[in-house]
Coordinates of C-alpha atoms in Angstrom, one line a residue:
Chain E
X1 CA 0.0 0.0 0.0
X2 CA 3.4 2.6 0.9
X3 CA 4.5 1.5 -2.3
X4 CA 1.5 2.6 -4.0
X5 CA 1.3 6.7 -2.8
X6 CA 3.3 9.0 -4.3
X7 CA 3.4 7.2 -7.7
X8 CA 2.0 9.8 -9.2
X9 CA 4.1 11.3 -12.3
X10 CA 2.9 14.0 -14.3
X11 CA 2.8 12.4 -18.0
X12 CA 1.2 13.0 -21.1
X13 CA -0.4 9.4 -21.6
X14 CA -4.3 9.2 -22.3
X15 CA -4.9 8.0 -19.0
X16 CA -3.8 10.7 -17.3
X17 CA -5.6 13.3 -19.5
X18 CA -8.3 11.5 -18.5
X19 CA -11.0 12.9 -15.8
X20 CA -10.8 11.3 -12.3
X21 CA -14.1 10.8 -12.6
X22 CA -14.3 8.5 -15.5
X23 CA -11.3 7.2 -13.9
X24 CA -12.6 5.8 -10.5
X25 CA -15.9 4.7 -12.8
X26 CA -13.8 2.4 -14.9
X27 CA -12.1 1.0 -11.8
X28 CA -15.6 0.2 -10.0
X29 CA -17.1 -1.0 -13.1
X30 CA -14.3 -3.9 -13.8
X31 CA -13.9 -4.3 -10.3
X32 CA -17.5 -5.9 -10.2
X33 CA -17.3 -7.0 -14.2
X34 CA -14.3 -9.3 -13.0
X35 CA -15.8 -10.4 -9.8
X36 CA -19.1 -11.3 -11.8
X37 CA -17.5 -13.1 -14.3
X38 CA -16.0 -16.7 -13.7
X39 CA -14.7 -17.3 -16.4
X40 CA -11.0 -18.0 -16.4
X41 CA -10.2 -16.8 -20.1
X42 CA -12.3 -13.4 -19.9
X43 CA -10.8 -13.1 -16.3
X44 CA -7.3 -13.6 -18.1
X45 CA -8.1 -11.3 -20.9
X46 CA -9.3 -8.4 -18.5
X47 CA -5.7 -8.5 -16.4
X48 CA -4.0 -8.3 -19.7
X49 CA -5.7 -5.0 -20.8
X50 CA -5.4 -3.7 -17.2
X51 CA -1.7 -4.2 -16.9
X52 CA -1.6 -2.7 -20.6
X53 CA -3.2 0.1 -19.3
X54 CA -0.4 0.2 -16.6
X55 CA 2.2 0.2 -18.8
X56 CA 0.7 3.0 -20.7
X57 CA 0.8 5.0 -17.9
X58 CA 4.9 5.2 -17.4
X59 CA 5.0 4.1 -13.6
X60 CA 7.8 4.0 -11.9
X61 CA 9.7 0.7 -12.2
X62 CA 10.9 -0.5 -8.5
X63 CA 7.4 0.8 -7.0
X64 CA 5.0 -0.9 -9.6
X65 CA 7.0 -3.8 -10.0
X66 CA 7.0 -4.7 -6.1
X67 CA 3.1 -3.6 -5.8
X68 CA 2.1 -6.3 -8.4
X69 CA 5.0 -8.8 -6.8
X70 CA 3.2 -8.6 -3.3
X71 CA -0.1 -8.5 -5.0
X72 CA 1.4 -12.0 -7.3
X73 CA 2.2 -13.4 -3.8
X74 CA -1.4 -13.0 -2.3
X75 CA -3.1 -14.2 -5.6
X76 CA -0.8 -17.6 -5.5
X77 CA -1.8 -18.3 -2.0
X78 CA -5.5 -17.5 -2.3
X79 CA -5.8 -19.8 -5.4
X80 CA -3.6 -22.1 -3.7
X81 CA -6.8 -23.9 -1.9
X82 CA -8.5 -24.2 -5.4
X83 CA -5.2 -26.1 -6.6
X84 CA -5.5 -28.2 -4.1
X85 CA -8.9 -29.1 -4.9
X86 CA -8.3 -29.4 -8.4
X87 CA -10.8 -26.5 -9.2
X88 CA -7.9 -24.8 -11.7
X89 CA -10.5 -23.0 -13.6
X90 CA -11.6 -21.1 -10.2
X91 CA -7.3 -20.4 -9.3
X92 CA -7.0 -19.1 -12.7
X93 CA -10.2 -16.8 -12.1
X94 CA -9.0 -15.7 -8.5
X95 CA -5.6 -15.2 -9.6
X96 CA -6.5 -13.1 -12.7
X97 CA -9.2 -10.7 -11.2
X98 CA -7.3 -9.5 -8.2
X99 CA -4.2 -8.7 -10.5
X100 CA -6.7 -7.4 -12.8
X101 CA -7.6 -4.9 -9.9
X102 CA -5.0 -4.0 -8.7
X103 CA -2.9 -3.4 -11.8
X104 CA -6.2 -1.1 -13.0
X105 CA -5.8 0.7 -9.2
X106 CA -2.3 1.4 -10.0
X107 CA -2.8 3.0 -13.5
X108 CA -5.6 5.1 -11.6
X109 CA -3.0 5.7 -9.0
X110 CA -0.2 6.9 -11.6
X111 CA -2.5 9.0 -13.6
X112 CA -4.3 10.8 -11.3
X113 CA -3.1 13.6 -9.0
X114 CA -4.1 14.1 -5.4
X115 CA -5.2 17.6 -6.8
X116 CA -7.6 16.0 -9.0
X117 CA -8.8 13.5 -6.3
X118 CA -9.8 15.8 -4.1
X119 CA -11.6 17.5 -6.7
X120 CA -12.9 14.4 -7.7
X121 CA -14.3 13.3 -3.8
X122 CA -15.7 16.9 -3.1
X123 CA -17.7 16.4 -5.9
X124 CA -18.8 13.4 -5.6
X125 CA -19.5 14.2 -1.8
X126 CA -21.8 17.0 -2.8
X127 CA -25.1 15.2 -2.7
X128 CA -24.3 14.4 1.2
X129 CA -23.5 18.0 2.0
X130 CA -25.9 18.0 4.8
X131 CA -24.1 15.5 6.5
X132 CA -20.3 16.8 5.7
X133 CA -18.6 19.5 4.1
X134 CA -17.1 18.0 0.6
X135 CA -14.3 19.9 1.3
X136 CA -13.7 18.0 4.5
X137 CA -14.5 15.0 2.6
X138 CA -11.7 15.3 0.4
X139 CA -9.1 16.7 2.9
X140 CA -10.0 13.9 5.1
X141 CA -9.5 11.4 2.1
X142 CA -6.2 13.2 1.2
X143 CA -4.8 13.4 5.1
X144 CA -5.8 9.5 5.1
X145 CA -3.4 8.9 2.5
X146 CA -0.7 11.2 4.1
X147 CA -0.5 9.8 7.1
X148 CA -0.1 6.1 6.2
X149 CA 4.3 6.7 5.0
X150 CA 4.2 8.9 8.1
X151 CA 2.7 6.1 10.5
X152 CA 5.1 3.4 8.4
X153 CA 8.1 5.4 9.1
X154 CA 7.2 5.4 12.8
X155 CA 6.7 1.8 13.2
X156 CA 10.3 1.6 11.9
X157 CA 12.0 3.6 13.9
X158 CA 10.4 2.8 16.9
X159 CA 11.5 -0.9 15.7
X160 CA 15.1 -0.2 15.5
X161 CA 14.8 2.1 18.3
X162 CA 13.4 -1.6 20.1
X163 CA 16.6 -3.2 18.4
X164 CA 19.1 -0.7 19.4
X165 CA 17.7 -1.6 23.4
X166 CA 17.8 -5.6 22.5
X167 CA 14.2 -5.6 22.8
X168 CA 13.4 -7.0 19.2
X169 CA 11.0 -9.6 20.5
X170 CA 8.7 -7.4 22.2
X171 CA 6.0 -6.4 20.4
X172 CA 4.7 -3.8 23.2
X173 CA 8.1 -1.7 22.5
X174 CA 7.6 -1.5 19.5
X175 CA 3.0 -0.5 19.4
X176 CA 3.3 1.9 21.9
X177 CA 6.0 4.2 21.2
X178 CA 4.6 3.6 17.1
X179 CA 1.2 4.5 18.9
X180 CA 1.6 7.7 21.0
X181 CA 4.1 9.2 18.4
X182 CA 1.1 8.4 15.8
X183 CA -1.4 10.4 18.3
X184 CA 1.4 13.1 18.5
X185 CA 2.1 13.4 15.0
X186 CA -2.2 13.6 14.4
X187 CA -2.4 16.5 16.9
X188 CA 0.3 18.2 14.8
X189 CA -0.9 17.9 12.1
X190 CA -4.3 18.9 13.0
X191 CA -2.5 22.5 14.7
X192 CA -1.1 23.2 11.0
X193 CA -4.6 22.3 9.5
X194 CA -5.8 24.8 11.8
X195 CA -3.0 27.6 11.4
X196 CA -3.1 27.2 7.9
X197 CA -6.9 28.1 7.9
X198 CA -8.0 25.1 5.9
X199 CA -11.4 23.7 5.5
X200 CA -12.6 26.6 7.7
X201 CA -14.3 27.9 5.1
X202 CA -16.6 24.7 5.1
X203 CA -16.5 25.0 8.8
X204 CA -17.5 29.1 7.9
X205 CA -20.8 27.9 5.3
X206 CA -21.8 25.2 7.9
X207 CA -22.5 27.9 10.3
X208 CA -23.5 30.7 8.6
X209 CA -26.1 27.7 7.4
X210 CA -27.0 27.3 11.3
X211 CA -27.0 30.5 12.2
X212 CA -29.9 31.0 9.0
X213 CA -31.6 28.6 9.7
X214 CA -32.2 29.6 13.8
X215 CA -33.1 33.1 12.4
X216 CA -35.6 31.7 10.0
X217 CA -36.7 29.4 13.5
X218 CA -37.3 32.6 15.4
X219 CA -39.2 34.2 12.5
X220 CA -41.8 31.6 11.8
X221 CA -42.0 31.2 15.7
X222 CA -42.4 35.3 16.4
X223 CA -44.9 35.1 13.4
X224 CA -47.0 32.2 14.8
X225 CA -47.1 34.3 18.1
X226 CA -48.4 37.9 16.3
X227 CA -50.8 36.1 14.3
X228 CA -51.9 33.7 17.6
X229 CA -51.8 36.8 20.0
X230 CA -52.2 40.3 18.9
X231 CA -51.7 41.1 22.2
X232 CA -48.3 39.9 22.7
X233 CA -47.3 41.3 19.4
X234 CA -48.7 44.7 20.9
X235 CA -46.5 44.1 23.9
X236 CA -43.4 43.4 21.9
X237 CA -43.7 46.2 19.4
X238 CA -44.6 44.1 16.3
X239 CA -46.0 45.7 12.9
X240 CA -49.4 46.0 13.1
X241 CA -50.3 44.1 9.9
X242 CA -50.1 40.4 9.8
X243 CA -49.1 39.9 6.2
X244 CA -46.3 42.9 6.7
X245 CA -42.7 41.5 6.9
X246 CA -41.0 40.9 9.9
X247 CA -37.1 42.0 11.5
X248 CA -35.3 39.8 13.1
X249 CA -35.1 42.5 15.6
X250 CA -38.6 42.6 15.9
X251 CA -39.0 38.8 16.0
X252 CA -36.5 38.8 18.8
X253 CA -38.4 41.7 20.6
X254 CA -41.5 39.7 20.3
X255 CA -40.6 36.6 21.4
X256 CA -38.8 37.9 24.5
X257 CA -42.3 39.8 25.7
X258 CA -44.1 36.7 24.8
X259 CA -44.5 34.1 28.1
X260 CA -41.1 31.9 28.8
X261 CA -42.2 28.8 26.5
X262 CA -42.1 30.8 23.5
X263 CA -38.7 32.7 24.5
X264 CA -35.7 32.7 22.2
X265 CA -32.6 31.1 24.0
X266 CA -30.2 29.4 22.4
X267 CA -31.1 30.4 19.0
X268 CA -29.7 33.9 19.3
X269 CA -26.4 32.7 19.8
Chain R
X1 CA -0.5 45.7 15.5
X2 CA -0.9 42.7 17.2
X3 CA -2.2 43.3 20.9
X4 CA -1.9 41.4 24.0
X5 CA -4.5 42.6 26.4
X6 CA -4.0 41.2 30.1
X7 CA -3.9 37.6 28.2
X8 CA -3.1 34.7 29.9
X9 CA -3.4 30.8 29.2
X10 CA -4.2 28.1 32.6
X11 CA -3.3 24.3 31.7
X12 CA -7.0 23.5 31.3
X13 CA -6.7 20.3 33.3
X14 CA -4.2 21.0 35.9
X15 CA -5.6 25.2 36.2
X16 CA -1.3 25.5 36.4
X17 CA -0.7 29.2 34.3
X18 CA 1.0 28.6 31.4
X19 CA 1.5 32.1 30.2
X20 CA 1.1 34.9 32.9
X21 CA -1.5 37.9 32.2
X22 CA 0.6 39.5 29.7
X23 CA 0.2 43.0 27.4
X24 CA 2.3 43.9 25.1
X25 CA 2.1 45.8 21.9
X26 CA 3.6 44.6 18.8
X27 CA 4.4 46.9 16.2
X28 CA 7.8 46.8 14.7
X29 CA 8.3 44.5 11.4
X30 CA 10.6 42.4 12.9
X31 CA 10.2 40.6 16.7
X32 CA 12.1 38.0 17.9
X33 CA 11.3 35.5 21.2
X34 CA 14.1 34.0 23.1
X35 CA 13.7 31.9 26.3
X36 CA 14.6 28.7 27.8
X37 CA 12.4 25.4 26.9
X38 CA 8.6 25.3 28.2
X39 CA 9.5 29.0 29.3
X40 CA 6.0 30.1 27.4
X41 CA 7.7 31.2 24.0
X42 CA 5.6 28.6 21.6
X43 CA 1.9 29.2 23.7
X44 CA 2.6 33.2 23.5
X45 CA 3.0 33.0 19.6
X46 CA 0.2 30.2 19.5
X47 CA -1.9 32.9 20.9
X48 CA -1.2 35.1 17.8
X49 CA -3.5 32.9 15.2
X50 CA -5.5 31.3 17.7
X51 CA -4.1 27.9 17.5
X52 CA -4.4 28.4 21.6
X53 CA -6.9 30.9 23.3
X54 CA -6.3 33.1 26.0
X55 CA -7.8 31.9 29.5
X56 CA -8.3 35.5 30.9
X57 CA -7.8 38.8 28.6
X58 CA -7.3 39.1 24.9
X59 CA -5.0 38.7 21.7
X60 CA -6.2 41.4 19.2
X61 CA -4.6 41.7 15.2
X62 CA -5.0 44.6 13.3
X63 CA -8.2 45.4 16.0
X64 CA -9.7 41.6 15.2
X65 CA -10.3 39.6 18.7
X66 CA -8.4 36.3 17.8
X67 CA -11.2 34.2 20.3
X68 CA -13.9 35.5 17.7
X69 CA -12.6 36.0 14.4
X70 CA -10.6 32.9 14.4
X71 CA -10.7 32.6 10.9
X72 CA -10.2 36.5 9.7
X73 CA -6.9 36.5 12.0
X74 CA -5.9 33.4 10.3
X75 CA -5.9 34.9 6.8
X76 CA -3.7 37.4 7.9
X77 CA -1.5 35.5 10.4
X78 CA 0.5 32.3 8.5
X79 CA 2.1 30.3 10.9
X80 CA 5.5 28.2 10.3
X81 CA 6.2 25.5 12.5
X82 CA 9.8 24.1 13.8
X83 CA 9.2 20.5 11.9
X84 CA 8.0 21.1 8.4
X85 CA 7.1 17.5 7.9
X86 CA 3.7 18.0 9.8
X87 CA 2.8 21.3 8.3
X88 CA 2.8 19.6 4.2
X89 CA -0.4 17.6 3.7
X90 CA -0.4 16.4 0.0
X91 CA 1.8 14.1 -1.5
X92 CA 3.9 16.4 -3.6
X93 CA 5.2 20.3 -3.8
X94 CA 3.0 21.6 -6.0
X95 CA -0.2 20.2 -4.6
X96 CA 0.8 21.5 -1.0
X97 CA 1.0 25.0 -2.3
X98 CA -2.2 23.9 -4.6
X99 CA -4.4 23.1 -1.3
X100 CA -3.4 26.6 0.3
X101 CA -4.7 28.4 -2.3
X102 CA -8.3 26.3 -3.1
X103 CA -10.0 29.1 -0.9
X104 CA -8.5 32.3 -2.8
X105 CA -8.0 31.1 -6.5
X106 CA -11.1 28.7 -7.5
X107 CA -9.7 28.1 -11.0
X108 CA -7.7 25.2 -11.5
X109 CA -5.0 26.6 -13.9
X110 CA -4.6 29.9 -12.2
X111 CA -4.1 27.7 -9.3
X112 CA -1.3 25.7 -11.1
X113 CA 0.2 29.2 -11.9
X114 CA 0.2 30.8 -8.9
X115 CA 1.4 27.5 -6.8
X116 CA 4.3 27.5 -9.5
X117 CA 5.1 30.6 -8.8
X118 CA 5.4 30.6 -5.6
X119 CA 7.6 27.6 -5.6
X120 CA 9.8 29.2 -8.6
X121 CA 10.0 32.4 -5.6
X122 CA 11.7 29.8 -3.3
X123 CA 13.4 28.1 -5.7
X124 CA 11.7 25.2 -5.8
X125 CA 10.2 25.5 -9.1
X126 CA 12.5 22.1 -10.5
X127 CA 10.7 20.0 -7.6
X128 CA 7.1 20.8 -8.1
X129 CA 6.1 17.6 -9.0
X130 CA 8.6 15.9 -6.2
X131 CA 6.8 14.1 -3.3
X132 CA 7.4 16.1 -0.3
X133 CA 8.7 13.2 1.9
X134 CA 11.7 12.8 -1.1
X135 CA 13.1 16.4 -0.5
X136 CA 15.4 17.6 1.9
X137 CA 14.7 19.2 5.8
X138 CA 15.5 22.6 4.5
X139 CA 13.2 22.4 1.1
X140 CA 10.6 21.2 3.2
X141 CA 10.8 24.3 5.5
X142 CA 11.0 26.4 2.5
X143 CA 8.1 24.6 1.1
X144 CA 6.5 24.7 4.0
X145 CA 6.9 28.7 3.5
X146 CA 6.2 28.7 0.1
X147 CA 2.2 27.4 1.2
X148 CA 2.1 29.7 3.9
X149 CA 3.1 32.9 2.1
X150 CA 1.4 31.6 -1.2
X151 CA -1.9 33.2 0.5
X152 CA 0.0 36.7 1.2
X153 CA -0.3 37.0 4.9
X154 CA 0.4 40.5 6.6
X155 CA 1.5 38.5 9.9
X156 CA 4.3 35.1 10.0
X157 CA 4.9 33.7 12.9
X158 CA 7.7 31.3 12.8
X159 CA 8.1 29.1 15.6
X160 CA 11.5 27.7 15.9
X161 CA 11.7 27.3 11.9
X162 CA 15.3 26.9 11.8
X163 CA 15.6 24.2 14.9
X164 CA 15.9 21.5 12.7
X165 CA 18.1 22.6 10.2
X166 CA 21.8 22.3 9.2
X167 CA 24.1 25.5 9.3
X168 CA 23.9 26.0 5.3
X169 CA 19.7 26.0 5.7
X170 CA 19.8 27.9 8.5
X171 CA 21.4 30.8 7.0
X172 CA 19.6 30.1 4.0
X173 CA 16.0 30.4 5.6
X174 CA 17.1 32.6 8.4
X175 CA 17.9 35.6 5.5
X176 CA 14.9 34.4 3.6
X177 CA 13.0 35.3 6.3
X178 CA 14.5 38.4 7.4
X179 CA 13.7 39.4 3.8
X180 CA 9.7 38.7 3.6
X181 CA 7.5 41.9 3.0
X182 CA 5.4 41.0 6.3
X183 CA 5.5 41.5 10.2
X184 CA 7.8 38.5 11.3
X185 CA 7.9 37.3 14.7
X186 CA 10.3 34.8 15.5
X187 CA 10.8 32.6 18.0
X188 CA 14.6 31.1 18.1
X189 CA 17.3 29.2 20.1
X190 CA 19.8 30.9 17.6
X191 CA 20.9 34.1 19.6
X192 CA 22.7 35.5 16.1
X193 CA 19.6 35.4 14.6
X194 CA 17.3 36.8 17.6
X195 CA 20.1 40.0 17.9
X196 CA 18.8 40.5 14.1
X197 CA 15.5 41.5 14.7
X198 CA 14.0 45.2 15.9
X199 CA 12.8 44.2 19.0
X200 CA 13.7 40.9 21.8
X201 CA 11.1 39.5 24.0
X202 CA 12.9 37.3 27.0
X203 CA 10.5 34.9 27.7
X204 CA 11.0 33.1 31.1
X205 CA 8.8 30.7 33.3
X206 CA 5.4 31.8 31.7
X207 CA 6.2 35.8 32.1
X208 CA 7.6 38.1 29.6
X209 CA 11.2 38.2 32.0
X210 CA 12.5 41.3 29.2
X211 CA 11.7 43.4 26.2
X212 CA 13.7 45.8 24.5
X213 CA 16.3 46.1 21.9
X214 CA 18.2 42.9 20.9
X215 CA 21.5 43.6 22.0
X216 CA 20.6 44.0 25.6
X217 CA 18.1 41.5 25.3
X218 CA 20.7 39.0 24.3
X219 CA 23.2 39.6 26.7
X220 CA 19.7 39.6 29.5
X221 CA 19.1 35.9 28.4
X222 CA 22.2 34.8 28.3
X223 CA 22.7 36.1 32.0
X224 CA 19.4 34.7 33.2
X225 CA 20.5 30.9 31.8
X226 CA 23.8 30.8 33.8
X227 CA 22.2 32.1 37.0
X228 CA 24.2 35.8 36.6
X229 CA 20.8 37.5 36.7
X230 CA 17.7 36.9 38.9
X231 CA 14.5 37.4 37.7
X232 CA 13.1 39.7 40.2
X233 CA 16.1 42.0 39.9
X234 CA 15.0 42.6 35.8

């Protein structure tokens, strides 16, 4: 997985003029084409044209080439079981799609920048916007990625550091100091999130959102009061006609004469 | 003008002060901070952009109450910390720069443009497309200055930005600073670089121990560390 970030080259091959949308679409769709299909010689035929595509996208060497060998290793020991059973058909299958995959993952993974991800997953976010900021979305989506070589390097220098004190065979010596430098390194990073003044503007829209929506609250609530008690609305200085618009001020000044269950509290904050 | 109005920070756990109620006014274009370790020198900068709030009091820039316009004070305030490696979020130069800019420049090519720019201004326009964990401690600092400046604050506050750095780098980003068209405050171990600046806090045990011109502010510091100079008599 290490291997894999940071592959990224800027080329000129037609997969990396290629949107990241259509990109990520063509990776879902034979992701579930492959795993649909059992047969052995379209599975074979599929991992052919993804590594093509691969190659098409100039990776570099070392990286690619020991992605695909650890990915070769895991393919030859989950189709070792079928092997054994004599189901070859179903090891030639297994074997195929999840090079297949991951070759097609990699050719995403040289072609596309982190840039154009991020663009990519903010967009696609955008119908859950309610629930979280795309922005955020796509920050969190690119931090993920960032931290994984950080939290690698950790774990291998708190091993050697677990070495250099003869302590190889304790695993505890080597978790916790990986663990609290990982918590340490988070909170960093989190400060220069912060002092850089990124995503706050999604953090900005969310509640200028709020702080609408609690003024629209009060109005409708203030408005429901007038129309229910014209005294009241007397009290609190409110226009005289019903169907005349309403401040906020006056909404406020309304609600606050109005008895303590029709108050506005937490709303004018 | 950045303000310190009677601000203090309390640990919030322990209620142990931190940072004592302090007021300065800081006006001249270059400040530097010197002080022992957990003397108070990071938290008082901290309080600057608001990556810590004041207890008791108030931190005003350019008449903006940090505690309530977080994010105005941190448009104008960039912030450089003393390890790079934490401060660059995406996988390569140019993207770094790219992600500081998403809120100014919404266009994706005048992005590109201006995030090349900015690296070609720190001479890093040759490693654009580098990933950041491949370059060196001192391009990451400068990169790490490239993002924050890319988004032209009036205000940078470097915390200990040369800490980490051989004595080539250190030079290198020491004059780089120096040179910047903004307010710099600086905190630093490196007492060369501290008697640079127009003005010296001394920083000691949470409290602000001196404040004047470099020079004597220097020479105050170096007294207080080897026990020639007692607080009280400051």
């Amino acid at each position: 997985m290490i291997s894999m970030l940071g592959l990224y080259r800027p080329r000129r091959t037609p997969l990396h003029s290629a949107p990241a949308w259509f990109k990520v679409l063509m990776l879902v769709t034979l992701a579930i084409v492959t795993v649909a299909i059992g047969d052995p010689v379209t599975s074979v035929g599929i991992m052919c044209a993804c590594l093509l595509l691969l190659i098409s996208t100039e990776p570099p060497p070392r990286a690619t080439l020991l992605a695909l060998l650890g990915t070769a290793i895991v393919a030859a020991l989950s189709s070792g079981l079928h092997l054994w059973r004599g189901d070859y058909a179903r090891a030639i299958d297994i074997s195929a799609d999840l090079i297949g995959i991951v070759a097609l993952a990699l050719a995403v993974t040289c072609s596309t920048s982190m840039e154009a991800m991020l663009d990519f997953v903010s967009w696609a976010a955008r119908p859950i916007r309610f629930l979280l900021p795309p922005e955020t979305l796509g920050l969190m989506f690119a931090l993920m990625l960032r931290a994984l070589p950080e939290v690698a390097r950790m774990y291998l220098e708190s091993r050697q550091a677990a070495r250099a004190r003869g302590l190889d065979r304790s695993i505890r010596a080597i978790v916790f100091p990986t663990t609290t430098r990982t918590v340490g390194f988070s909170l960093q990073l989190g400060q220069a999130l912060h002092a850089r003044g990124i995503a706050e503007e999604a953090r900005e829209k969310r509640q200028s959102r709020a702080a609408k929506a609690a003024e629209a609250r009060v109005l409708k609530r203030a408005k429901k009061l007038a129309k229910d008690d014209p005294a009241a609305a007397a009290r609190g200085g409110a226009p005289a006609s019903a169907g005349e618009p309403m401040s906020r001020e006056d909404a406020f000044d309304l609600l606050s004469a109005a008895p303590p269950g029709d108050a506005p509290q937490s709303d004018r904050a | 003008m950045i303000e310190f109005k009677d601000a203090a920070v309390v640990a919030p756990d322990s209620g142990v002060p931190i940072l004592e109620p302090t007021s300065l006014t800081l006006t001249e274009r270059h400040i530097s901070i010197v002080g022992a370790n957990g003397g108070g020198k990071s938290t008082l900068v901290r309080l600057i952009n608001g990556l810590v709030l004041p207890s008791e009091g108030s931190v005003e820039v350019e008449g903006l109450d940090v505690a309530k316009h977080g994010p105005r004070v941190r448009r104008m305030v960039g912030f450089l910390f003393t390890d790079p490696s934490a401060q660059l979020i995406m996988p390569t130069a140019i993207e770094d720069v790219m992600l500081s800019l998403r809120r100014t420049i919404k266009n994706k090519h005048e992005r590109t443009a201006a995030a090349l720019a900015a690296l070609e201004e720190f001479g890093l326009g040759d490693r654009a497309d580098v990933s950041v964990s491949a370059l060196s401690g001192g391009q990451r600092q400068l990169l790490a200055m490239a993002g924050v400046l890319a988004v032209t604050p009036r205000v940078l506050v470097a915390d200990e930005p040369t800490t980490l750095l051989d004595l080539r780098w250190r030079a290198h980003i020491g004059s780089l600073l120096r040179s910047l068209p903004v307010q710099l405050i600086e905190v630093t171990h490196d007492l060369d670089s501290a008697a640079r600046a127009e003005r010296t806090l001394v920083i000691d045990e949470g409290s602000v121990a001196f404040d004047g011109s470099p020079v004597e502010a220097v020479a105050y510091y170096r007294d207080l560390m080897f026990g020639r100079v007692r607080r009280d008599s400051a």
